[in-house]
Amino acid sequence: MDLPTEPIGSIPRPTELMDALQALGAGRITEPEFSAVAARAVADTVRRFEATGSPVITDGEQTKPSFATYPIHGLTALAHRRAHLPGRRPRLHPQCGRGLR
């Protein structure tokens, strides 16, 4: 029995994008500089999906800070500039720390 499947959701990020996320969070690059790196990562992901012939093409969530925190990324009403996931020790994501005020 065939079970057709297509990859959706997060695709591993390139090293350049991971480095840029950290640099943005640390204030070493600007938002426009990060956006340029992210645009290259998205273009590469889309190109790779297209090369497979997949009928489902996504951005691979390349620009999301984390699958666990992107729904709340950028919100201004979080206490202590952190998001807490039950059962896990709270930690500050490099990009989230920059975005919350």
Short mmCIF file of C-alpha atoms in Angstrom, two decimals:
data_model
loop_
_atom_site.label_atom_id
_atom_site.label_comp_id
_atom_site.label_asym_id
_atom_site.label_seq_id
_atom_site.Cartn_x
_atom_site.Cartn_y
_atom_site.Cartn_z
CA MET A 1 0.00 0.00 0.00
CA ASP A 2 1.34 3.42 -0.94
CA LEU A 3 1.02 6.21 1.57
CA PRO A 4 1.71 9.51 -0.17
CA THR A 5 3.45 11.99 2.09
CA GLU A 6 4.90 15.45 1.70
CA PRO A 7 7.28 17.28 4.05
CA ILE A 8 5.71 20.27 5.74
CA GLY A 9 6.78 22.22 8.77
CA SER A 10 10.30 22.93 9.89
CA ILE A 11 13.24 22.21 7.64
CA PRO A 12 16.74 22.34 9.20
CA ARG A 13 18.16 25.84 9.00
CA PRO A 14 21.46 26.61 7.29
CA THR A 15 24.40 27.59 9.51
CA GLU A 16 24.37 31.12 8.08
CA LEU A 17 20.79 31.62 9.30
CA MET A 18 21.47 30.15 12.74
CA ASP A 19 24.48 32.47 13.12
CA ALA A 20 22.36 35.42 11.99
CA LEU A 21 19.64 34.61 14.56
CA GLN A 22 22.24 34.69 17.31
CA ALA A 23 23.88 37.84 15.97
CA LEU A 24 20.49 39.59 15.78
CA GLY A 25 19.68 38.62 19.35
CA ALA A 26 23.06 39.93 20.50
CA GLY A 27 22.68 43.17 18.57
CA ARG A 28 25.62 42.47 16.24
CA ILE A 29 23.48 42.77 13.09
CA THR A 30 20.43 44.84 12.20
CA GLU A 31 16.94 43.62 11.36
CA PRO A 32 17.48 44.41 7.64
CA GLU A 33 20.73 42.41 7.67
CA PHE A 34 18.95 39.49 9.28
CA SER A 35 16.09 39.76 6.80
CA ALA A 36 18.54 39.45 3.89
CA VAL A 37 20.01 36.23 5.35
CA ALA A 38 16.51 34.89 6.05
CA ALA A 39 15.38 35.67 2.49
CA ARG A 40 18.31 33.65 1.11
CA ALA A 41 17.44 30.72 3.39
CA VAL A 42 13.78 30.80 2.34
CA ALA A 43 14.72 31.01 -1.35
CA ASP A 44 17.05 28.03 -0.97
CA THR A 45 14.38 26.00 0.85
CA VAL A 46 11.76 26.76 -1.80
CA ARG A 47 14.23 25.92 -4.57
CA ARG A 48 15.00 22.57 -2.92
CA PHE A 49 11.30 21.74 -2.51
CA GLU A 50 10.67 22.58 -6.15
CA ALA A 51 13.57 20.34 -7.22
CA THR A 52 11.88 17.35 -5.57
CA GLY A 53 8.72 17.83 -7.60
CA SER A 54 6.72 18.15 -4.40
CA PRO A 55 3.23 19.57 -4.88
CA VAL A 56 3.60 21.18 -1.43
CA ILE A 57 6.04 24.08 -1.28
CA THR A 58 6.67 25.85 2.04
CA ASP A 59 9.26 28.20 3.49
CA GLY A 60 10.31 25.46 5.91
CA GLU A 61 9.66 27.87 8.79
CA GLN A 62 13.13 29.29 8.21
CA THR A 63 12.28 32.66 9.73
CA LYS A 64 10.55 31.37 12.86
CA PRO A 65 12.62 31.74 16.06
CA SER A 66 11.46 28.34 17.40
CA PHE A 67 8.57 25.97 16.76
CA ALA A 68 7.71 26.31 20.46
CA THR A 69 7.88 30.10 20.73
CA TYR A 70 7.02 31.61 17.37
CA PRO A 71 3.30 32.04 18.19
CA ILE A 72 4.27 34.39 21.02
CA HIS A 73 7.38 35.93 19.49
CA GLY A 74 7.23 39.69 19.62
CA LEU A 75 4.43 39.92 22.18
CA THR A 76 5.00 42.71 24.66
CA ALA A 77 2.98 41.38 27.61
CA LEU A 78 5.27 38.54 28.72
CA ALA A 79 6.74 38.78 32.19
CA HIS A 80 10.50 38.91 32.51
CA ARG A 81 10.96 38.82 28.74
CA ARG A 82 10.64 35.03 28.80
CA ALA A 83 8.18 32.36 27.83
CA HIS A 84 7.81 29.37 30.12
CA LEU A 85 6.98 25.95 28.77
CA PRO A 86 5.63 23.61 31.48
CA GLY A 87 8.17 21.02 32.55
CA ARG A 88 11.11 22.93 31.08
CA ARG A 89 13.50 25.38 32.62
CA PRO A 90 12.76 28.84 31.19
CA ARG A 91 15.38 30.20 28.80
CA LEU A 92 15.68 33.30 26.70
CA HIS A 93 15.75 32.73 22.96
CA PRO A 94 18.37 34.95 21.27
CA GLN A 95 15.87 36.60 18.94
CA CYS A 96 13.01 36.80 21.43
CA GLY A 97 15.10 38.75 23.93
CA ARG A 98 15.59 41.45 21.37
CA GLY A 99 11.97 41.66 20.37
CA LEU A 100 10.22 41.94 23.72
CA ARG A 101 9.96 45.26 25.50
#
